[in-house]
Amino acid sequence: MNDHIELPRTGGMRRAALLGGLALAAMLSACGSRPPPPTQMDLGPSPVWPQQAALSKRVELQAVTAPETLQGTGIAYRLADSDPYARRMYRDSRWAAPLPVLVGSRMRQQIARAPVAAGADPQVVIGVTLELEESLQNFSSASRSDVQVRVMATAEDGTQRAFDRSEPAGASAEGAVKATAAAVDALGPEIAAWAATLSPRVPQPGRGRR
């Protein structure tokens, strides 16, 4: 009777062990099939300042803002040839930080390296803020695209000017990243040269105490 009682119990244990093993194998298989995390991308090595491009005044980039569509870390593209109204994001690549942060950091590094013309007053600084209005990879075909970067620059005296740059980007996220970096590096000296032609903001006289 003991054998008659123990056999079903042993079989149940074997079935439980078998089911547990199968569940563990399925779980390990599921873990192994998960896609790798997205690659974190930035704008690459520190930019250089063009030779023989001294500024007539010192320029300081104070802030970079952007609309909500550019606040995330997705690398955006548009299939202009087949679906021009959809804004898509790469699945396997992401910006390492929101693009306005990357653009601001890169342009500050670049403009900080700009030489100032001999005789310029080192105390005079032109402050500029930027709004990153657009940065998008546009595909004109399956193998050809361009990245467009568009910014609005505002000086301390309220003077504004729009700047726009397009760079060829191939057909990948890596191409989009390199093209974005090239566009930002081209816009930095243009913006700084424009700002350096402006007059510094005249401080308003403070009211004395009565």
Short mmCIF file of C-alpha atoms in Angstrom, two decimals:
data_model
loop_
_atom_site.label_atom_id
_atom_site.label_comp_id
_atom_site.label_asym_id
_atom_site.label_seq_id
_atom_site.Cartn_x
_atom_site.Cartn_y
_atom_site.Cartn_z
CA MET A 1 0.00 0.00 0.00
CA ASN A 2 2.86 2.30 0.64
CA ASP A 3 4.06 1.78 -2.92
CA HIS A 4 0.56 2.32 -4.20
CA ILE A 5 0.38 5.62 -2.30
CA GLU A 6 3.87 6.89 -3.16
CA LEU A 7 3.80 6.28 -6.92
CA PRO A 8 1.25 8.97 -7.78
CA ARG A 9 3.04 11.40 -5.49
CA THR A 10 6.38 10.70 -7.17
CA GLY A 11 4.78 11.14 -10.59
CA GLY A 12 3.32 14.48 -9.50
CA MET A 13 6.71 15.64 -8.37
CA ARG A 14 8.25 14.59 -11.65
CA ARG A 15 5.54 16.40 -13.60
CA ALA A 16 6.03 19.53 -11.46
CA ALA A 17 9.79 19.40 -12.01
CA LEU A 18 9.28 18.92 -15.74
CA LEU A 19 6.84 21.83 -15.95
CA GLY A 20 9.14 24.00 -13.87
CA GLY A 21 12.05 23.19 -16.15
CA LEU A 22 10.02 24.02 -19.21
CA ALA A 23 8.89 27.31 -17.69
CA LEU A 24 12.49 28.22 -16.79
CA ALA A 25 13.67 27.34 -20.30
CA ALA A 26 10.90 29.48 -21.81
CA MET A 27 11.80 32.38 -19.55
CA LEU A 28 15.49 32.14 -20.41
CA SER A 29 14.64 31.91 -24.08
CA ALA A 30 12.46 35.01 -23.82
CA CYS A 31 15.26 36.90 -22.06
CA GLY A 32 17.74 35.84 -24.70
CA SER A 33 15.46 37.04 -27.50
CA ARG A 34 15.07 40.57 -26.15
CA PRO A 35 16.53 43.18 -28.51
CA PRO A 36 19.59 45.07 -27.27
CA PRO A 37 18.98 48.55 -25.82
CA PRO A 38 19.12 51.47 -28.28
CA THR A 39 22.53 52.90 -29.07
CA GLN A 40 23.13 56.26 -27.36
CA MET A 41 24.35 58.83 -29.89
CA ASP A 42 25.79 62.32 -29.45
CA LEU A 43 27.31 64.89 -31.80
CA GLY A 44 30.82 63.44 -31.72
CA PRO A 45 34.23 64.96 -30.89
CA SER A 46 34.51 68.58 -29.82
CA PRO A 47 34.07 70.97 -32.77
CA VAL A 48 36.79 73.28 -34.08
CA TRP A 49 36.57 76.94 -34.97
CA PRO A 50 37.31 77.89 -38.61
CA GLN A 51 40.75 79.35 -39.14
CA GLN A 52 41.05 83.08 -39.89
CA ALA A 53 37.56 83.74 -38.52
CA ALA A 54 38.13 86.15 -35.64
CA LEU A 55 35.09 87.85 -34.13
CA SER A 56 34.85 91.60 -33.71
CA LYS A 57 33.27 91.06 -30.27
CA ARG A 58 32.98 88.23 -27.82
CA VAL A 59 29.79 86.22 -28.17
CA GLU A 60 28.13 84.11 -25.50
CA LEU A 61 25.45 81.50 -26.18
CA GLN A 62 23.13 81.83 -23.21
CA ALA A 63 20.44 79.22 -23.83
CA VAL A 64 18.95 76.86 -26.42
CA THR A 65 15.23 76.14 -26.34
CA ALA A 66 13.08 73.93 -28.57
CA PRO A 67 9.45 72.94 -29.14
CA GLU A 68 8.02 69.79 -27.57
CA THR A 69 8.71 67.71 -30.70
CA LEU A 70 12.45 68.16 -30.12
CA GLN A 71 12.51 67.71 -26.35
CA GLY A 72 12.85 63.92 -26.33
CA THR A 73 15.76 61.69 -27.29
CA GLY A 74 14.31 60.14 -30.46
CA ILE A 75 16.23 60.61 -33.73
CA ALA A 76 13.52 61.79 -36.09
CA TYR A 77 13.10 61.14 -39.79
CA ARG A 78 10.43 61.63 -42.44
CA LEU A 79 9.76 59.57 -45.57
CA ALA A 80 9.10 62.59 -47.76
CA ASP A 81 8.91 60.41 -50.86
CA SER A 82 6.15 58.10 -49.59
CA ASP A 83 4.63 59.34 -46.29
CA PRO A 84 5.41 63.05 -45.90
CA TYR A 85 3.01 63.69 -43.00
CA ALA A 86 4.43 61.12 -40.56
CA ARG A 87 7.27 61.96 -38.18
CA ARG A 88 9.05 58.71 -37.27
CA MET A 89 11.77 57.75 -34.80
CA TYR A 90 14.56 55.21 -35.18
CA ARG A 91 14.04 52.13 -33.01
CA ASP A 92 17.66 51.15 -32.35
CA SER A 93 19.29 54.58 -31.92
CA ARG A 94 18.60 57.46 -29.55
CA TRP A 95 20.18 60.80 -28.69
CA ALA A 96 22.20 60.53 -25.49
CA ALA A 97 20.37 63.66 -24.23
CA PRO A 98 17.62 65.89 -25.61
CA LEU A 99 18.87 67.51 -28.79
CA PRO A 100 18.66 71.12 -27.49
CA VAL A 101 21.06 70.10 -24.70
CA LEU A 102 23.51 68.53 -27.17
CA VAL A 103 23.30 71.47 -29.57
CA GLY A 104 23.77 74.02 -26.79
CA SER A 105 26.77 72.21 -25.35
CA ARG A 106 28.43 71.80 -28.73
CA MET A 107 27.92 75.39 -29.87
CA ARG A 108 29.17 76.78 -26.56
CA GLN A 109 32.36 74.73 -26.92
CA GLN A 110 32.83 75.93 -30.47
CA ILE A 111 32.11 79.63 -29.86
CA ALA A 112 34.31 79.62 -26.75
CA ARG A 113 37.24 78.75 -29.03
CA ALA A 114 36.60 81.72 -31.33
CA PRO A 115 39.45 84.27 -31.38
CA VAL A 116 38.55 87.93 -30.91
CA ALA A 117 39.99 90.53 -33.27
CA ALA A 118 42.91 92.61 -32.05
CA GLY A 119 41.77 95.83 -30.45
CA ALA A 120 38.34 94.49 -29.46
CA ASP A 121 37.13 95.38 -25.98
CA PRO A 122 37.29 92.09 -24.01
CA GLN A 123 34.62 93.41 -21.63
CA VAL A 124 32.01 93.70 -24.39
CA VAL A 125 29.99 90.49 -24.74
CA ILE A 126 27.01 89.89 -27.02
CA GLY A 127 24.56 87.43 -25.49
CA VAL A 128 22.48 85.22 -27.78
CA THR A 129 19.70 82.72 -27.21
CA LEU A 130 18.61 80.15 -29.77
CA GLU A 131 15.38 78.35 -30.46
CA LEU A 132 15.97 75.07 -32.25
CA GLU A 133 12.94 75.14 -34.53
CA GLU A 134 13.65 71.94 -36.46
CA SER A 135 16.10 69.09 -36.82
CA LEU A 136 14.88 66.32 -39.07
CA GLN A 137 16.17 63.75 -41.53
CA ASN A 138 14.13 63.91 -44.74
CA PHE A 139 14.26 60.92 -47.12
CA SER A 140 13.78 61.81 -50.77
CA SER A 141 14.29 58.13 -51.70
CA ALA A 142 15.10 54.86 -49.95
CA SER A 143 18.84 55.56 -50.11
CA ARG A 144 19.06 59.35 -50.04
CA SER A 145 18.27 61.86 -47.31
CA ASP A 146 19.24 65.24 -45.93
CA VAL A 147 19.18 66.58 -42.39
CA GLN A 148 17.80 70.09 -42.00
CA VAL A 149 18.62 72.11 -38.89
CA ARG A 150 16.79 75.41 -38.45
CA VAL A 151 17.26 77.86 -35.57
CA MET A 152 16.04 81.33 -34.62
CA ALA A 153 18.71 83.46 -32.95
CA THR A 154 17.77 86.33 -30.64
CA ALA A 155 20.30 88.83 -29.36
CA GLU A 156 20.00 90.67 -26.05
CA ASP A 157 18.72 93.81 -27.78
CA GLY A 158 15.86 91.84 -29.34
CA THR A 159 17.38 91.56 -32.83
CA GLN A 160 16.47 88.25 -34.45
CA ARG A 161 17.64 86.24 -37.42
CA ALA A 162 16.77 82.79 -38.75
CA PHE A 163 19.54 80.36 -39.71
CA ASP A 164 19.11 77.20 -41.73
CA ARG A 165 21.47 74.43 -42.83
CA SER A 166 21.05 71.12 -44.69
CA GLU A 167 23.58 68.31 -44.91
CA PRO A 168 23.47 64.96 -46.80
CA ALA A 169 22.69 62.11 -44.41
CA GLY A 170 22.66 58.82 -46.34
CA ALA A 171 20.08 56.27 -45.23
CA SER A 172 20.73 55.50 -41.56
CA ALA A 173 20.57 56.89 -38.04
CA GLU A 174 24.36 57.16 -38.01
CA GLY A 175 24.18 59.27 -41.15
CA ALA A 176 21.55 61.48 -39.55
CA VAL A 177 23.73 62.01 -36.47
CA LYS A 178 26.82 62.94 -38.49
CA ALA A 179 24.81 65.27 -40.72
CA THR A 180 23.27 66.96 -37.68
CA ALA A 181 26.73 67.53 -36.20
CA ALA A 182 27.98 68.96 -39.49
CA ALA A 183 24.99 71.32 -39.72
CA VAL A 184 25.42 72.53 -36.13
CA ASP A 185 29.15 73.07 -36.66
CA ALA A 186 28.44 75.15 -39.78
CA LEU A 187 25.76 77.23 -38.06
CA GLY A 188 27.82 78.07 -34.97
CA PRO A 189 30.31 80.40 -36.71
CA GLU A 190 27.53 81.96 -38.81
CA ILE A 191 25.49 82.80 -35.72
CA ALA A 192 28.50 84.09 -33.80
CA ALA A 193 29.68 86.27 -36.72
CA TRP A 194 26.20 87.77 -37.03
CA ALA A 195 25.93 88.45 -33.30
CA ALA A 196 29.36 90.06 -33.20
CA THR A 197 28.15 92.79 -35.59
CA LEU A 198 25.44 93.90 -33.14
CA SER A 199 25.74 96.51 -30.44
CA PRO A 200 25.72 95.35 -26.85
CA ARG A 201 22.61 95.95 -24.84
CA VAL A 202 22.83 99.23 -22.96
CA PRO A 203 21.97 98.67 -19.28
CA GLN A 204 19.12 100.77 -17.97
CA PRO A 205 20.15 103.15 -15.19
CA GLY A 206 18.95 101.97 -11.80
CA ARG A 207 16.71 104.05 -9.64
CA GLY A 208 18.36 105.54 -6.60
CA ARG A 209 16.91 105.15 -3.14
CA ARG A 210 14.92 108.01 -1.78
#
